[in-house]
CSV table of C-alpha atoms in Angstrom, one decimal:
chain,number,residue,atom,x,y,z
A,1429,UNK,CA,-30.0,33.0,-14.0
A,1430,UNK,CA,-30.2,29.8,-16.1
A,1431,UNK,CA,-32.0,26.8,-14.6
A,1432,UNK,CA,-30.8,22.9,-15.6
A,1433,UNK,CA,-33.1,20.2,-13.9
A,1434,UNK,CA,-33.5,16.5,-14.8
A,1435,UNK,CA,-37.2,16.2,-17.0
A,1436,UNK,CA,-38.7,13.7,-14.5
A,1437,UNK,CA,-37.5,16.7,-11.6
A,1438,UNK,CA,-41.4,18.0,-11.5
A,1439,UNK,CA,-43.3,14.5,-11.6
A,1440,UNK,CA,-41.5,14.1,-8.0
A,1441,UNK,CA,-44.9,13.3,-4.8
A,1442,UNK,CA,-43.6,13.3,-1.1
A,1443,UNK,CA,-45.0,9.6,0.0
A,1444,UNK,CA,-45.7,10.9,2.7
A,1445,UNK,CA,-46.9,8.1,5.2
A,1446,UNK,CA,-46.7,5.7,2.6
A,1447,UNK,CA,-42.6,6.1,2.5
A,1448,UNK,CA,-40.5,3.1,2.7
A,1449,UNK,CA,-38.2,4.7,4.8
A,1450,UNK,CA,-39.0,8.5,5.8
A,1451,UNK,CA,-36.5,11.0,5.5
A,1452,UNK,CA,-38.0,12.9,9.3
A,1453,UNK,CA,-36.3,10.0,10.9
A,1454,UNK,CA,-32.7,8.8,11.1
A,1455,UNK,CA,-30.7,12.3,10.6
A,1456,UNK,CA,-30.7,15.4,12.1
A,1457,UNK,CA,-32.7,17.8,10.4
A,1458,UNK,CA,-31.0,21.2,10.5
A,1459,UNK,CA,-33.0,24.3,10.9
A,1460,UNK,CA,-32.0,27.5,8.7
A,1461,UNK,CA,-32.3,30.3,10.7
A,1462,UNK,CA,-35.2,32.3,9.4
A,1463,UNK,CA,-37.3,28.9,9.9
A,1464,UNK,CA,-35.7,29.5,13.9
A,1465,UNK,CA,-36.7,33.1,14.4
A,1466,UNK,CA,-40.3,32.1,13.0
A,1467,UNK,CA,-40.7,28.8,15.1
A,1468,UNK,CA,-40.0,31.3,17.7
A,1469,UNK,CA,-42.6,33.6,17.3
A,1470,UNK,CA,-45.5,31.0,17.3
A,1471,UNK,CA,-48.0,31.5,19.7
A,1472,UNK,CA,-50.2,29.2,21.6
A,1473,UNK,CA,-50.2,25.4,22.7
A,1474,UNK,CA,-48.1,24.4,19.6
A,1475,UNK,CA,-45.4,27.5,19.7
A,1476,UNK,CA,-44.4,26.0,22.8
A,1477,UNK,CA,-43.9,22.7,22.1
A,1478,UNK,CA,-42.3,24.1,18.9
A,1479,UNK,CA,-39.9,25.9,21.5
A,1480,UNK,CA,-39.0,23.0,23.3
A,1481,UNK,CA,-38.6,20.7,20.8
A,1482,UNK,CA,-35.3,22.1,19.3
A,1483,UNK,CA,-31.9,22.3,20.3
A,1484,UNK,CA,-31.4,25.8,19.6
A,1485,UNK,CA,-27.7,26.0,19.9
A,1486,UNK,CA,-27.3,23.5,17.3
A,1487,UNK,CA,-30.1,24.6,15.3
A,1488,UNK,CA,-31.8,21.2,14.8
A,1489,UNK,CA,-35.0,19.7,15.8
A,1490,UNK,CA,-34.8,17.4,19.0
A,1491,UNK,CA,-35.0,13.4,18.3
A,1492,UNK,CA,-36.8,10.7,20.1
A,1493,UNK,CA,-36.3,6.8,19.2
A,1494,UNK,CA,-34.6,8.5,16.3
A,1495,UNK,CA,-37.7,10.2,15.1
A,1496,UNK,CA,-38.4,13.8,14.4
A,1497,UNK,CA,-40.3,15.3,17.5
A,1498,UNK,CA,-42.6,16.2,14.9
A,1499,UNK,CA,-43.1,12.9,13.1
A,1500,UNK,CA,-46.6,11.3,14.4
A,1501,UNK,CA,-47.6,7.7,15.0
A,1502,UNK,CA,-49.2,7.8,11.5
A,1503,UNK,CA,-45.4,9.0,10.2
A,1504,UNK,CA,-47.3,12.7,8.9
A,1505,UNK,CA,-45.6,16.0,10.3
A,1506,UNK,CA,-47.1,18.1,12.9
A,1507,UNK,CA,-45.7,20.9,12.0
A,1508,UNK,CA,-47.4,20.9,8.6
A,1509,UNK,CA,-50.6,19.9,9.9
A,1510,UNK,CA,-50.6,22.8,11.9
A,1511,UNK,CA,-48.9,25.4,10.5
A,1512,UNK,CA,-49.0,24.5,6.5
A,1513,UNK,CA,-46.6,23.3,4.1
A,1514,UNK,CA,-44.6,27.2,3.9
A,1515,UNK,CA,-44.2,26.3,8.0
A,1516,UNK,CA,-41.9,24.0,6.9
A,1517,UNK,CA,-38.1,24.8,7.5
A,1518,UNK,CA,-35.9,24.7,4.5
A,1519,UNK,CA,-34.3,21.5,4.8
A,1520,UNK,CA,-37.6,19.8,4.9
A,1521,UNK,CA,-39.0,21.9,2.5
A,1522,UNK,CA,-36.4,21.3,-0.4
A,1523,UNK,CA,-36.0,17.5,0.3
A,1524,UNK,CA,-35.4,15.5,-1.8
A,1525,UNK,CA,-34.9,18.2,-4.2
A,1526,UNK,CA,-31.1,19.4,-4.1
A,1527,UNK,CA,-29.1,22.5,-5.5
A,1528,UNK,CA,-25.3,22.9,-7.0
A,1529,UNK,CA,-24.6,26.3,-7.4
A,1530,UNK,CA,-22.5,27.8,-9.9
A,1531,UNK,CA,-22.6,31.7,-11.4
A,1532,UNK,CA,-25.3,32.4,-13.0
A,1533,UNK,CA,-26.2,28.8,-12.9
A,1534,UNK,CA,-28.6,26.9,-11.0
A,1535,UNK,CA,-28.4,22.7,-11.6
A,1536,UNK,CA,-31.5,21.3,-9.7
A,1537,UNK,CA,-31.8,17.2,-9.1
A,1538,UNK,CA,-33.7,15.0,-6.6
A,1539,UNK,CA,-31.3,13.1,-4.4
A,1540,UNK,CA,-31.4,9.6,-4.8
A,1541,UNK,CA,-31.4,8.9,-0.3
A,1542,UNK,CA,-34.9,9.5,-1.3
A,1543,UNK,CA,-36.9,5.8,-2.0
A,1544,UNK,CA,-39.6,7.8,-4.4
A,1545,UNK,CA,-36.6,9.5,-6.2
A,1546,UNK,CA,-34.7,5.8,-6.5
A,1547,UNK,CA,-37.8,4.4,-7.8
A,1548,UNK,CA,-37.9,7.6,-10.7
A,1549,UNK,CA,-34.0,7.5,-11.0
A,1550,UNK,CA,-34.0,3.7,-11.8
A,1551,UNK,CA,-37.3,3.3,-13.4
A,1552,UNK,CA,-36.4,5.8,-15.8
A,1553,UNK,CA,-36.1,3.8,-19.0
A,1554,UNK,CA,-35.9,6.8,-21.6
A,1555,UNK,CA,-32.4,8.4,-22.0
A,1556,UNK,CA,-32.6,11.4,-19.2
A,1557,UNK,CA,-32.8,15.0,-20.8
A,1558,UNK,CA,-32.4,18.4,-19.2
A,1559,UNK,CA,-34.5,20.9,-19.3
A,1560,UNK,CA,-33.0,25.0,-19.2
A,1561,UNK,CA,-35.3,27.7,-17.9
A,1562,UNK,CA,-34.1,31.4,-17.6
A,1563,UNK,CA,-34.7,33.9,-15.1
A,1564,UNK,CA,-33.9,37.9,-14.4
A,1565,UNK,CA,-32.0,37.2,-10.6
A,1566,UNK,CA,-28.5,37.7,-10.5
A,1567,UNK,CA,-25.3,36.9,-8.3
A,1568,UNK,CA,-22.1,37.5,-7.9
A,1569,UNK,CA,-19.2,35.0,-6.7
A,1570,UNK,CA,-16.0,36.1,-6.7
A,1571,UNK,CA,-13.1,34.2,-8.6
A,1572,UNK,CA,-15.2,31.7,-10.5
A,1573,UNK,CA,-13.3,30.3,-12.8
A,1574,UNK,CA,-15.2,30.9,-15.8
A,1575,UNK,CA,-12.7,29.0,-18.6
A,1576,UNK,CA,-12.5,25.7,-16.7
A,1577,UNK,CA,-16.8,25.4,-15.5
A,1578,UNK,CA,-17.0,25.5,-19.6
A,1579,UNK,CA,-14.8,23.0,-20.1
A,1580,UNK,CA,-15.8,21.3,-17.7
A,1581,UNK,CA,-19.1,21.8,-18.8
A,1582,UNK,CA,-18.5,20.8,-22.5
A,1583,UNK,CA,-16.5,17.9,-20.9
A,1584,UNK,CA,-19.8,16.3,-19.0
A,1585,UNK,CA,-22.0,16.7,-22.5
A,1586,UNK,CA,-19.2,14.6,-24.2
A,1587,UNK,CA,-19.6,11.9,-21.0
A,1588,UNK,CA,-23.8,12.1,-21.3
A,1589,UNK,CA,-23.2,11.3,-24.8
A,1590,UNK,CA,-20.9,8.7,-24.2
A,1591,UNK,CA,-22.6,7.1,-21.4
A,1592,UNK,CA,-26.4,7.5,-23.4
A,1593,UNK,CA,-24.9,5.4,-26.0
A,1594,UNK,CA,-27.2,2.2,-25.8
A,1595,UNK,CA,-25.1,0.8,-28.8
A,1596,UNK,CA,-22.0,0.1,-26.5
A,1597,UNK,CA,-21.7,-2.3,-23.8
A,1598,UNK,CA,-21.9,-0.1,-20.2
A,1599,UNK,CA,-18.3,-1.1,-19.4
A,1600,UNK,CA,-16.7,0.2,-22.2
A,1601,UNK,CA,-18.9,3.4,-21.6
A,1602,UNK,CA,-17.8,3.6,-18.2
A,1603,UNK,CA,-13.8,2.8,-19.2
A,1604,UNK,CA,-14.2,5.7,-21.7
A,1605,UNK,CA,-15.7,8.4,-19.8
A,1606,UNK,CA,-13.0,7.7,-16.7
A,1607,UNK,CA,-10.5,8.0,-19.5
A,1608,UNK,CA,-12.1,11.0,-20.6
A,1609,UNK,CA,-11.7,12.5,-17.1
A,1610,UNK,CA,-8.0,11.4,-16.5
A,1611,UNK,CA,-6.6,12.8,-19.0
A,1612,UNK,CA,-8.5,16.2,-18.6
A,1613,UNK,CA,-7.2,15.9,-15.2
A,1614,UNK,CA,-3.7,15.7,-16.8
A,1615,UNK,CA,-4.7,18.6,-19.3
A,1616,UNK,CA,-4.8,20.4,-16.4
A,1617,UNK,CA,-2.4,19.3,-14.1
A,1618,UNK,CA,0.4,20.0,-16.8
A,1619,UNK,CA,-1.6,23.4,-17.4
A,1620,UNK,CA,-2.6,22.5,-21.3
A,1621,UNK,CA,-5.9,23.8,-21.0
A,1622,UNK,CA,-5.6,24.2,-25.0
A,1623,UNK,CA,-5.6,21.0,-25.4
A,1624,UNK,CA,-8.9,19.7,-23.5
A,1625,UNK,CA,-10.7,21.0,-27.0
A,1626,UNK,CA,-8.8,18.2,-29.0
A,1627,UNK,CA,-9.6,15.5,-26.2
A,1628,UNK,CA,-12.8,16.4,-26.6
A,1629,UNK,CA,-13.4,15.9,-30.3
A,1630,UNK,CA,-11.0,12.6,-29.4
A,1631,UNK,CA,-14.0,11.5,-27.2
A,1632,UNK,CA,-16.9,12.5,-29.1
A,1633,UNK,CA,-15.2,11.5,-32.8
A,1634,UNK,CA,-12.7,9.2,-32.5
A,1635,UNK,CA,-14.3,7.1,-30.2
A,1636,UNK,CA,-12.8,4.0,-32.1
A,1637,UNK,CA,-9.1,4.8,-30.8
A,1638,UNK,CA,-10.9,4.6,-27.5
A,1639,UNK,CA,-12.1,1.5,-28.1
A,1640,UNK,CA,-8.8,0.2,-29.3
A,1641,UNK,CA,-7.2,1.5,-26.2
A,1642,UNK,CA,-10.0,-0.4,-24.2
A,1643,UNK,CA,-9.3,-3.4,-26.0
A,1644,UNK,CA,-5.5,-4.2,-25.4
A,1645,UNK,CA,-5.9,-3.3,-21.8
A,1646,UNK,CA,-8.7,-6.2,-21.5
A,1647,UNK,CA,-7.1,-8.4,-23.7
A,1648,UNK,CA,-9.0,-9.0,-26.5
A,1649,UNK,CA,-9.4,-8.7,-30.2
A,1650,UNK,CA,-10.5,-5.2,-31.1
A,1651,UNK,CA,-13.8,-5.6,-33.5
A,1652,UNK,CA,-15.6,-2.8,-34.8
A,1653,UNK,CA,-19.0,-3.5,-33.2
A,1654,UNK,CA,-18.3,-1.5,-29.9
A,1655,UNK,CA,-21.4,-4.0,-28.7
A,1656,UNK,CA,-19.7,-6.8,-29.0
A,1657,UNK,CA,-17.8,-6.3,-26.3
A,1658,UNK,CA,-20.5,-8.0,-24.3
A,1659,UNK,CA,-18.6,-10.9,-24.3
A,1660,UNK,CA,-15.4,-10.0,-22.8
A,1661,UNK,CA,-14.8,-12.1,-19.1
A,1662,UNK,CA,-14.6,-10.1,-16.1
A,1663,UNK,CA,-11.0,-9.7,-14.4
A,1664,UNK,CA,-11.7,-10.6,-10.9
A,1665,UNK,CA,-7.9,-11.7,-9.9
A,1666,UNK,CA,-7.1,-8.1,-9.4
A,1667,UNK,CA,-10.9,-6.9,-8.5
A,1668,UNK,CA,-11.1,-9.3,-5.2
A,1669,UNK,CA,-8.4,-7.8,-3.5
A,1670,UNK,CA,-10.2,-4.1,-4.5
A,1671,UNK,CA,-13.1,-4.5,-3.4
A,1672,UNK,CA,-11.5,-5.7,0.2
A,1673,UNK,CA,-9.8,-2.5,0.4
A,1674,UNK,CA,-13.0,-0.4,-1.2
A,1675,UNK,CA,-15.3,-2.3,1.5
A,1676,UNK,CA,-12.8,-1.5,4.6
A,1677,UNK,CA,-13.0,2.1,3.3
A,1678,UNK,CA,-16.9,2.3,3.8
A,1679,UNK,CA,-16.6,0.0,7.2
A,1680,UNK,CA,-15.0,3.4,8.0
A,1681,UNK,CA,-16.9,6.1,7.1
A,1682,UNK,CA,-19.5,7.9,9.6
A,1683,UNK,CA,-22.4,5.7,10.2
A,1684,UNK,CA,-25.8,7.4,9.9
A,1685,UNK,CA,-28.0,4.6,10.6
A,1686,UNK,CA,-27.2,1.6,12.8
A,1687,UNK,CA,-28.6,-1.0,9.8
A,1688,UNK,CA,-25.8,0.1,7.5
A,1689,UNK,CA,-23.5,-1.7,9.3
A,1690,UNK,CA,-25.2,-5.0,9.1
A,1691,UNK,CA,-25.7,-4.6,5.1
A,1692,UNK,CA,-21.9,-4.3,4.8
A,1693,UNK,CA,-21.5,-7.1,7.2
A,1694,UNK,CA,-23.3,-9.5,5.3
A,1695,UNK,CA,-22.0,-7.7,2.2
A,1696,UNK,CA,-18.4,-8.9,3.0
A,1697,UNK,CA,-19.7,-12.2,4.7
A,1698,UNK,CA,-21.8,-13.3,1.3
A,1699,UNK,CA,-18.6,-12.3,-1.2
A,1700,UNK,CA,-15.3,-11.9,0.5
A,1701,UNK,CA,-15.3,-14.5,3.1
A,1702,UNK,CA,-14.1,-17.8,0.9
A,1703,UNK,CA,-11.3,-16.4,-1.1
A,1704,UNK,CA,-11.0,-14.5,-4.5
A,1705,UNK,CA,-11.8,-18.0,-6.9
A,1706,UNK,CA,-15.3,-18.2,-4.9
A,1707,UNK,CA,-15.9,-14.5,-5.4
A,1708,UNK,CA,-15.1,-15.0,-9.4
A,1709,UNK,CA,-17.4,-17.9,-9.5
A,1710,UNK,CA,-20.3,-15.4,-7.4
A,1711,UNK,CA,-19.6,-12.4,-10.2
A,1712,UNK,CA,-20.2,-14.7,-13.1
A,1713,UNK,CA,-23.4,-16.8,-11.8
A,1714,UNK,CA,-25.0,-13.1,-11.7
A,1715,UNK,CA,-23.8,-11.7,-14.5
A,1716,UNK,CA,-25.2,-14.7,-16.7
A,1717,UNK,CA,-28.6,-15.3,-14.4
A,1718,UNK,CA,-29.1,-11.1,-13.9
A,1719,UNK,CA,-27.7,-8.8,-16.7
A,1720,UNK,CA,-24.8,-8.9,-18.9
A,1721,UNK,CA,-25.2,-11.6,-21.2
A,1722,UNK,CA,-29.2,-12.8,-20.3
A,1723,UNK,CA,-32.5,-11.5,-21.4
A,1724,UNK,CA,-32.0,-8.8,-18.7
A,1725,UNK,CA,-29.0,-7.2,-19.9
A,1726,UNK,CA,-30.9,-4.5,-21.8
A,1727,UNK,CA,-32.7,-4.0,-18.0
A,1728,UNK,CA,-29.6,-3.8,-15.9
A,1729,UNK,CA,-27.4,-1.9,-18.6
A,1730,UNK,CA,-30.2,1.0,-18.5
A,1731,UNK,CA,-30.2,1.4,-14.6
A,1732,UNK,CA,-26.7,1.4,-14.6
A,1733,UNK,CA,-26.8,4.4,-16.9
A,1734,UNK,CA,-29.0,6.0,-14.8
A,1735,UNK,CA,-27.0,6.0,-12.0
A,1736,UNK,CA,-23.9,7.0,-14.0
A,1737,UNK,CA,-25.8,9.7,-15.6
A,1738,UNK,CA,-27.0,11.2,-11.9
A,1739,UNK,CA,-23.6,10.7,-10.1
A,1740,UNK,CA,-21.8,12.6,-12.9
A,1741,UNK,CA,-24.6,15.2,-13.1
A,1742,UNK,CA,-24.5,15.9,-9.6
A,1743,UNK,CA,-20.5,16.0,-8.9
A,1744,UNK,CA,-18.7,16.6,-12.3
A,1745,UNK,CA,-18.7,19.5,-12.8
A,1746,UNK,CA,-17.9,20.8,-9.1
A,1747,UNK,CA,-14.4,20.0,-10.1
A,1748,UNK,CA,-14.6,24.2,-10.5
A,1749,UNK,CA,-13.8,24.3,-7.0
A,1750,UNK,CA,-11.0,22.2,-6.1
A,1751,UNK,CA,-9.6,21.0,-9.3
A,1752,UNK,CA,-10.3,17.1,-8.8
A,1753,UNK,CA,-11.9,16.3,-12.0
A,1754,UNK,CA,-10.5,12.7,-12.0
A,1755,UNK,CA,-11.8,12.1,-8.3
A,1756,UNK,CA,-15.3,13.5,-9.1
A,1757,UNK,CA,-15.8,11.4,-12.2
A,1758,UNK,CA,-14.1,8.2,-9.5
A,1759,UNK,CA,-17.1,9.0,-7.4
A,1760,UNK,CA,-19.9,8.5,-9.8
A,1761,UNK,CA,-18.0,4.7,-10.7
A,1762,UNK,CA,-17.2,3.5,-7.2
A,1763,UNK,CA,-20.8,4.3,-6.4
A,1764,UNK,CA,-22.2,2.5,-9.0
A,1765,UNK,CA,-19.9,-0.4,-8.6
A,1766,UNK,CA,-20.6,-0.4,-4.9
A,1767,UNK,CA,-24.3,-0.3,-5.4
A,1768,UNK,CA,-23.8,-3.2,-7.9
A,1769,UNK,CA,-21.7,-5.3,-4.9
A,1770,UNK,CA,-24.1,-4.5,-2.3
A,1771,UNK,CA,-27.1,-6.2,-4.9
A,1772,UNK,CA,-24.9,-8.8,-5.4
A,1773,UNK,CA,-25.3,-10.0,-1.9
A,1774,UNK,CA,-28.8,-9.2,-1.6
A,1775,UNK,CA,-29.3,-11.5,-4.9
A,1776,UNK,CA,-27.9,-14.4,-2.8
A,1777,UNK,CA,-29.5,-13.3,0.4
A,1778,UNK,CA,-32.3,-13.6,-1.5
A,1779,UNK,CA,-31.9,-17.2,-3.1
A,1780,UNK,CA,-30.2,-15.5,-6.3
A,1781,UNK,CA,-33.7,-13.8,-6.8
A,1782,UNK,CA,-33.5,-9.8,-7.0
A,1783,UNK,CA,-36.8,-7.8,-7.1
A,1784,UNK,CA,-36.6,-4.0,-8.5
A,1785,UNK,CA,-37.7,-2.5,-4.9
A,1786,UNK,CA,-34.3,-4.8,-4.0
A,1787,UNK,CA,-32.2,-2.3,-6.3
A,1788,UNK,CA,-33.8,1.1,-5.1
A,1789,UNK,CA,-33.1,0.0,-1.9
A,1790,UNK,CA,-29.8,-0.8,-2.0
A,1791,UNK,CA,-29.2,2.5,-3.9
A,1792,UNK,CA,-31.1,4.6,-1.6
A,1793,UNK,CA,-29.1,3.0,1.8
A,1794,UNK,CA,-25.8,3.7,0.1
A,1795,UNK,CA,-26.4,7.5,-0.8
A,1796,UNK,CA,-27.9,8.6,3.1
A,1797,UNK,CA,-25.0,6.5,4.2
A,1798,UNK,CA,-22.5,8.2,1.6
A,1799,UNK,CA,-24.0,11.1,0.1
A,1800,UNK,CA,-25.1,13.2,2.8
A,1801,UNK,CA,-22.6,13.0,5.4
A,1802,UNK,CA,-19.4,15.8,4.3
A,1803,UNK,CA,-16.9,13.8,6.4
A,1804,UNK,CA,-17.7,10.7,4.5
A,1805,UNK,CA,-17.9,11.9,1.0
A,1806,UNK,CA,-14.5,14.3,1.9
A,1807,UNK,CA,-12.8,10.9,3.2
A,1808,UNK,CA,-14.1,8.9,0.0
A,1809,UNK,CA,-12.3,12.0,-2.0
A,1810,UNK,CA,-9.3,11.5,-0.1
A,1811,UNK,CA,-8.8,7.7,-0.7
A,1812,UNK,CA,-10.0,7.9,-4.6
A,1813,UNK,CA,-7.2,10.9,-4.9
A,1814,UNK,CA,-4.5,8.8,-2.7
A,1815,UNK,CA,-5.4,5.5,-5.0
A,1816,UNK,CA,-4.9,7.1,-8.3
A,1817,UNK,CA,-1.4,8.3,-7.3
């Protein structure tokens, strides 16, 4: 079995009582069932309270005020306390740590819902490497499409490379890899898997055509200096009237926790509520007093690499199983473009003053709100697969 983590994976530390926001309240926590045979077998004081504190037809532990029935006053776990860390069920034990399986194949991450691993996602200022590790286990899944995960495999190294290039402004990295991932899509859709090799080389050698193709859709002379490009205004005629739709698609996804909604309220309230020329005039003021063309630029361009580099690590290459390589690669930029809209408000909430706890925040509210709800990131598929049609 190979192993692929992140190189900051092992630094990770629980908070514990010191967590912004813990994870033991807020969402269910569902109990695997070896943790519910044990928890059943506990003797004493404590095995009954374990007893009747879950819902054991659901499998989850039993909530009150929205806490764990575990979680103490001083926000530690009783269970742990009492029983040790290996008490622990498995959802508590792996998190924040996450898992995508593929054959032979084990691709670990820490999930950014977590504040500690927002703080090391974003904070990360070194370009992220991966680290292999090998192992004797085995598995077997049957039909794995063995061709396509190594394409799709080589695919995301191009798209690290691309999006690691420091040289090149973030939004041509982020136009080039989405290109890069519709027109695999239409490798595949028009069964030419032959000719993903050739795209490939396109992306990784050519990158200049790229950048020509970038430039007459933005308007504006093509130079040589991909960095340049720094300099290009925004569109926001056409971006105004997508964000409305983007932000009614998240006022209708599955609400986890009741603040959410009040974050998109004053979200939409801050930026959408005077008309698409007053939005404009909001986008620039923060590009020029918070990234793009200031003395933070180098700051903000890094984190949004970050995030680009863990959404695409986490869903790329999970195209394997349903063939939607364009909508896995959309998820990793609406994210990050959502992320950037929500600090966007917080930035004038905050009397056009943004803090870094602001920005891990923001990013760790959107993924528990996204991220770990299946309904919400299959309806999020559905409308990114509907609006590229």
């Amino acid at each position: 079995m190979r192993y692929v983590k992140p190189h900051y994976y092992d630094k990770f530390q629980c908070a514990a009582d010191r967590c912004a926001d813990t994870c033991c309240a807020g969402w269910q926590i569902v109990i695997d069932d070896d943790s519910l045979e044990k928890y059943g077998e506990v003797k004493g004081a404590f095995g009954s309270r374990l007893r009747n504190s879950i819902d054991w037809q659901e499998g989850v532990f039993y909530q009150y005020n929205r806490r764990c029935s575990f979680l103490n006053e001083k926000n530690f776990c009783d269970i742990y306390q009492e029983l040790g860390k290996d008490a622990l069920c498995e959802t508590c034990r792996m998190y924040p740590r996450h898992v995508e399986e593929y054959e032979g194949l084990r691709e670990l991450s820490l999930t950014l819902s977590c504040p500690v691993a927002a703080e090391m996602i974003l904070g990360c200022k070194e370009k992220v490497q991966f680290e292999e590790s090998f192992t004797d286990e085995e598995d077997d899944f049957e039909e794995f499409d063995f061709l396509m995960f190594s394409q799709l495999e080589d695919a995301r190294d191009v798209i690290f490379k691309i999006l690691q290039n420091r040289e090149w402004d973030l939004r041509f990295r982020i136009f080039a890899v989405s290109s890069l991932a519709e027109e695999f899509q239409k490798c595949m859709d028009e069964e030419r898997a032959y000719d993903i090799d050739n795209l490939l080389v396109k992306y990784s050698e050519n990158i200049e055509d790229v950048f020509a193709e970038y430039s007459n859709k933005q308007n504006f002379a093509c130079t040589s200096a991909l960095k340049e490009i720094s300099q290009i205004p925004e569109q926001y005629d056409n971006t105004y009237e997508r964000r409305l739709k983007e932000w009614g698609l998240l006022n209708r996804l599955e609400r986890l926790r009741p603040e959410w909604a009040e974050v998109l309220l004053k979200c939409k309230a801050l930026l959408y509520s005077n008309g698409k020329d007053h939005y404009a005039n909001i986008c620039r003021e923060f590009q020029n007093a918070c990234g793009f063309d200031s003395s933070q630029k180098e700051q903000w361009s890094v984190m949004g690499e970050q995030l680009m580099m863990f959404f695409v690590y986490t869903y790329f290459c999970g195209a394997v199983y349903d063939d939607m390589v364009r909508t896995k690669m959309g998820i990793a930029v609406f994210s990050l473009t959502w992320i950037q809209e929500l600090l966007m408000a917080r930035w004038l909430e905050n009397g056009k003053k943004l803090e870094f706890s602001d920005v891990t925040e923001i990013a760790w509210r959107y993924a528990r709100e996204v991220e770990h709800s299946d309904q919400n990131l299959d309806m999020l598929e559905e409308w990114l697969e509907k609006s590229f049609k």
